[in-house]
PDB file of C-alpha atoms in Angstrom:
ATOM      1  CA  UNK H 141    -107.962  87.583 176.513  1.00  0.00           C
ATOM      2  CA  UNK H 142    -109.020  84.238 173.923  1.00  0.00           C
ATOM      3  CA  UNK H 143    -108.589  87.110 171.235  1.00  0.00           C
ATOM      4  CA  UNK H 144    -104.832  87.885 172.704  1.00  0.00           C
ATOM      5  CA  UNK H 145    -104.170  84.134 172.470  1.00  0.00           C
ATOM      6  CA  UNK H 146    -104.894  83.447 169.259  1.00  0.00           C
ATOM      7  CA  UNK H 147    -103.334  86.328 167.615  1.00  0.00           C
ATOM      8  CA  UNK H 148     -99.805  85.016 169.579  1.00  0.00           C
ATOM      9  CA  UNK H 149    -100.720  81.605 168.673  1.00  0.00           C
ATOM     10  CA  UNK H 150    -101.142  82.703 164.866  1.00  0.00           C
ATOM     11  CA  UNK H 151     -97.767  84.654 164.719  1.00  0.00           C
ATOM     12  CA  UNK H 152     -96.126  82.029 166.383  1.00  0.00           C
ATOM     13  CA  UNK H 153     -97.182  79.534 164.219  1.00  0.00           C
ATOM     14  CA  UNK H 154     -96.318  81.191 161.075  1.00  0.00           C
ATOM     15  CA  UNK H 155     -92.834  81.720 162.437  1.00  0.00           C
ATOM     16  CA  UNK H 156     -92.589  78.298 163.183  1.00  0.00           C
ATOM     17  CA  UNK H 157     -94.140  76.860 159.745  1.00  0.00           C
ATOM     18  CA  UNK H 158     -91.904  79.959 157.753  1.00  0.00           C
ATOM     19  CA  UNK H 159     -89.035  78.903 159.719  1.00  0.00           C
ATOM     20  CA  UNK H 160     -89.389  75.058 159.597  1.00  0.00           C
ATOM     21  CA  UNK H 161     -90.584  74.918 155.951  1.00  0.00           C
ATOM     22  CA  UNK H 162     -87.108  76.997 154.764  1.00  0.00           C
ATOM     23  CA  UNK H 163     -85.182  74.055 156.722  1.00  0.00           C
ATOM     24  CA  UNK H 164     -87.309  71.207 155.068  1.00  0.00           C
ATOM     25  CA  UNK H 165     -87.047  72.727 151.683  1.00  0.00           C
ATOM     26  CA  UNK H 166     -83.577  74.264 151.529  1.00  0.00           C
ATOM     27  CA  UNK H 167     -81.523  71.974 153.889  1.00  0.00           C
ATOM     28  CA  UNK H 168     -78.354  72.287 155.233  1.00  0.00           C
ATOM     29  CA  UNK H 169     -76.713  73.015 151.832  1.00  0.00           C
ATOM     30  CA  UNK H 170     -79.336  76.318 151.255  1.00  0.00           C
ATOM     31  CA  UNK H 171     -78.865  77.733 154.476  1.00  0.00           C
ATOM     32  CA  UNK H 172     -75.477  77.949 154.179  1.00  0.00           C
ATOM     33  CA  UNK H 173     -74.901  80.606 152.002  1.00  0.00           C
ATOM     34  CA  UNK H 174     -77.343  82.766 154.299  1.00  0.00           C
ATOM     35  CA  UNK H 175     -75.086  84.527 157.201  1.00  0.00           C
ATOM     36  CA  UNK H 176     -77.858  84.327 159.985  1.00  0.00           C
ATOM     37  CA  UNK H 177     -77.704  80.666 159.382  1.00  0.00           C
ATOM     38  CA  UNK H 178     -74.366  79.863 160.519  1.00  0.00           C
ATOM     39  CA  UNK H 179     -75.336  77.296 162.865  1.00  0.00           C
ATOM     40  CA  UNK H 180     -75.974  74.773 160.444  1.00  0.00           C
ATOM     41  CA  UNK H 181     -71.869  74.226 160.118  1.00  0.00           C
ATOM     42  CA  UNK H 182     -72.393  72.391 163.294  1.00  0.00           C
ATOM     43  CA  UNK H 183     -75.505  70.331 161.973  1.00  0.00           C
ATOM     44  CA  UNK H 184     -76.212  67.461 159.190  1.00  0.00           C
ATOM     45  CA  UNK H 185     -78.560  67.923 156.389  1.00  0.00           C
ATOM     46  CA  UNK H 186     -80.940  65.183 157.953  1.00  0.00           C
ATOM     47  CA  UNK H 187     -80.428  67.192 161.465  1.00  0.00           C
ATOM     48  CA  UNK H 188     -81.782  70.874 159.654  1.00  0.00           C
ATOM     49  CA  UNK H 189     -84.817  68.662 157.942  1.00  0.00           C
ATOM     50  CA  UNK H 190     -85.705  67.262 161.303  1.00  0.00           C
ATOM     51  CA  UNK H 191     -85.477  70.416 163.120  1.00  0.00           C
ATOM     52  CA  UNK H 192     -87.768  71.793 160.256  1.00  0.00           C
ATOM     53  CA  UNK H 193     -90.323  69.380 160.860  1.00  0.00           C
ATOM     54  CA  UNK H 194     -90.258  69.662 164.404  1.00  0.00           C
ATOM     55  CA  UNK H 195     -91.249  73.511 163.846  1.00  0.00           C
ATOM     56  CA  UNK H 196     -94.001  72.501 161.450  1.00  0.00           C
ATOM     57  CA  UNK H 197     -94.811  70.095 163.902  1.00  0.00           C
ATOM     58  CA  UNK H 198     -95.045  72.703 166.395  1.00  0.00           C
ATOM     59  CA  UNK H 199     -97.156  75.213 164.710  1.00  0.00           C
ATOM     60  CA  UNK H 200    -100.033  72.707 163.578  1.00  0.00           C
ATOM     61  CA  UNK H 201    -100.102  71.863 167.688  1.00  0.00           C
ATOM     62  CA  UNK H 202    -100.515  75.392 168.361  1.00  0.00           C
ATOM     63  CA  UNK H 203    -103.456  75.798 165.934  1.00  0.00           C
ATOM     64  CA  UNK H 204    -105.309  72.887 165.526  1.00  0.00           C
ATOM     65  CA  UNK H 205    -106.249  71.421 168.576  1.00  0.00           C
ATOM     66  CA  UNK H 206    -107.390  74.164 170.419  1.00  0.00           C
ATOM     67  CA  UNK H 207    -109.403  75.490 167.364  1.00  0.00           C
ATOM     68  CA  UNK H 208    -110.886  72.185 166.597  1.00  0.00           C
ATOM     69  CA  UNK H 209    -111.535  71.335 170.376  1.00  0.00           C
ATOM     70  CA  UNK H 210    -109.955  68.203 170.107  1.00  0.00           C
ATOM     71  CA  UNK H 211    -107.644  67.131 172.836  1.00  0.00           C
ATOM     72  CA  UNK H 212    -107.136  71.043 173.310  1.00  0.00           C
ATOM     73  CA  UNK H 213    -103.865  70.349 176.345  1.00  0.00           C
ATOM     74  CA  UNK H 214    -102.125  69.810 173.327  1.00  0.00           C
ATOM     75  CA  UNK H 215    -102.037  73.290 172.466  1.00  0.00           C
ATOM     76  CA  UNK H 216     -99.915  74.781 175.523  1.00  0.00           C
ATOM     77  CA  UNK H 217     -98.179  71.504 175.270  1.00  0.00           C
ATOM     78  CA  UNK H 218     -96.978  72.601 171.895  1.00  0.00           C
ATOM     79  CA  UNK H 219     -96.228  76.048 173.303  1.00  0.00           C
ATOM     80  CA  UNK H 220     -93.881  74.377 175.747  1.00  0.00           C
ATOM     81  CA  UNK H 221     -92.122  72.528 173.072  1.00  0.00           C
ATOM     82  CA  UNK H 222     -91.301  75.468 171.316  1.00  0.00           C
ATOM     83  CA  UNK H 223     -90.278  77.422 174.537  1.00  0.00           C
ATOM     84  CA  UNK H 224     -87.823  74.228 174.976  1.00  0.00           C
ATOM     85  CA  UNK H 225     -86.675  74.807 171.256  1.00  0.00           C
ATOM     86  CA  UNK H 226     -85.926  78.827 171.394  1.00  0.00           C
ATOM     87  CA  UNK H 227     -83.836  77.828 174.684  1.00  0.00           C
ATOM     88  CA  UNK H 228     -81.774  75.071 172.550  1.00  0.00           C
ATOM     89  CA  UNK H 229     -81.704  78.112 169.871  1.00  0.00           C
ATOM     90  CA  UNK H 230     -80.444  80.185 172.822  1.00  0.00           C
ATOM     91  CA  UNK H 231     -77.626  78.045 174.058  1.00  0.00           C
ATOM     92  CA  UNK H 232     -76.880  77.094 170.140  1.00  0.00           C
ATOM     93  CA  UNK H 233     -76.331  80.890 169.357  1.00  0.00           C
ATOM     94  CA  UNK H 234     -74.714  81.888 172.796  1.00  0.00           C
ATOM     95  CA  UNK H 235     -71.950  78.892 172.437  1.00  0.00           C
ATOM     96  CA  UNK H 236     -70.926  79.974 168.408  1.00  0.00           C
ATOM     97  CA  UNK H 237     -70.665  83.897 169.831  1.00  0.00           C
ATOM     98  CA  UNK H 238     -73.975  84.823 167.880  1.00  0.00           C
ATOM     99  CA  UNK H 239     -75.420  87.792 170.287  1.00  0.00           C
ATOM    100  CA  UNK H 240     -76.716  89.429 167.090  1.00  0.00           C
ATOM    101  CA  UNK H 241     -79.000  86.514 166.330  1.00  0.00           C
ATOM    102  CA  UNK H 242     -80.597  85.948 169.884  1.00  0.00           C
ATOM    103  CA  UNK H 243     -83.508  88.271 170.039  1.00  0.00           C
ATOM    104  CA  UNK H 244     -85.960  86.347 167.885  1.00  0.00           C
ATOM    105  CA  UNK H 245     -85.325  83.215 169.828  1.00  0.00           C
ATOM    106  CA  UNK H 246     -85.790  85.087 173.198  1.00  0.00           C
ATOM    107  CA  UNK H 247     -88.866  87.308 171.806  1.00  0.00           C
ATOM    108  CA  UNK H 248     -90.486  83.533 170.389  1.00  0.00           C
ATOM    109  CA  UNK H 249     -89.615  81.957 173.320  1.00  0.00           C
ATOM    110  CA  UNK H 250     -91.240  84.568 175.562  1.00  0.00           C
ATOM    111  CA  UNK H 251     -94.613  84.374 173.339  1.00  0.00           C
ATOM    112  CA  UNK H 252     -94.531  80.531 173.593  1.00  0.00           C
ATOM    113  CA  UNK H 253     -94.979  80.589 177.480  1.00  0.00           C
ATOM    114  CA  UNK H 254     -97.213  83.221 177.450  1.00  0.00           C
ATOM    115  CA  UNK H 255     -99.213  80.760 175.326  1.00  0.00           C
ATOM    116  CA  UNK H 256     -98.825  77.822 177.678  1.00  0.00           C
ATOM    117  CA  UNK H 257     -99.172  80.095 181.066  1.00  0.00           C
ATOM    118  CA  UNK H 258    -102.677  81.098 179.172  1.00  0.00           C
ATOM    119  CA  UNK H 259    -103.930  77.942 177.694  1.00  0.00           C
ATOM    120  CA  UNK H 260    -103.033  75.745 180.511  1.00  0.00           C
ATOM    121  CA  UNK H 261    -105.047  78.204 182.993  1.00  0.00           C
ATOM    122  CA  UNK H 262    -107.960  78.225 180.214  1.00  0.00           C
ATOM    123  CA  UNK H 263    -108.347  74.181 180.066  1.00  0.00           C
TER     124      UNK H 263
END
């Protein structure tokens, strides 16, 4: 089951670095002009660059303390941080009429508890 884990924890963490270096890098301004992005109308530029390094944040804690046995609760904490952030992803996408765009947030957020369920029962 550790093998299971880790293979959710790696594809969740390079969805969260992809996702949260694109925000970082591009800002509000870049996103724009891409039609799955359409929630950033409702957000500032420094708002998109903080959300971006809350998802980088997010995937280091899913990695590196668990890996590097080193205050390893962080790891499903992490996971539970990004559960909370694919629910705020939910709501965002539900309230601008965005259906289309809610399965990644749903499919993340399912993988993220999984993660916590596992690695809190594993500590």
């Amino acid at each position: 089951m550790n093998i299971t884990y880790w293979i959710l924890q790696g594809l969740l963490a390079a969805a969260m670095a992809l996702a949260g270096v694109l925000k970082i890098s591009a800002g509000r301004d870049g996103l724009l002009s891409n039609p799955r992005m359409g929630w950033v109308e409702d957000a500032s530029n420094r708002q998109v660059r903080i959300l971006g390094g809350i998802e980088v944040a997010g995937a280091i804690g899913l990695i590196l303390p668990w890996a590097l046995d080193i205050a390893p609760a962080l790891t499903p904490t992490a996971a539970i941080g990004i559960a909370v952030l694919m629910a705020g992803a939910v709501t965002v996408h539900v309230r601008r009429g965005e259906t289309r765009d809610l399965a990644p947030a749903v499919v993340l957020g399912i993988i993220a508890v999984v993660i916590a369920i596992g690695r809190f029962a594993g500590l």
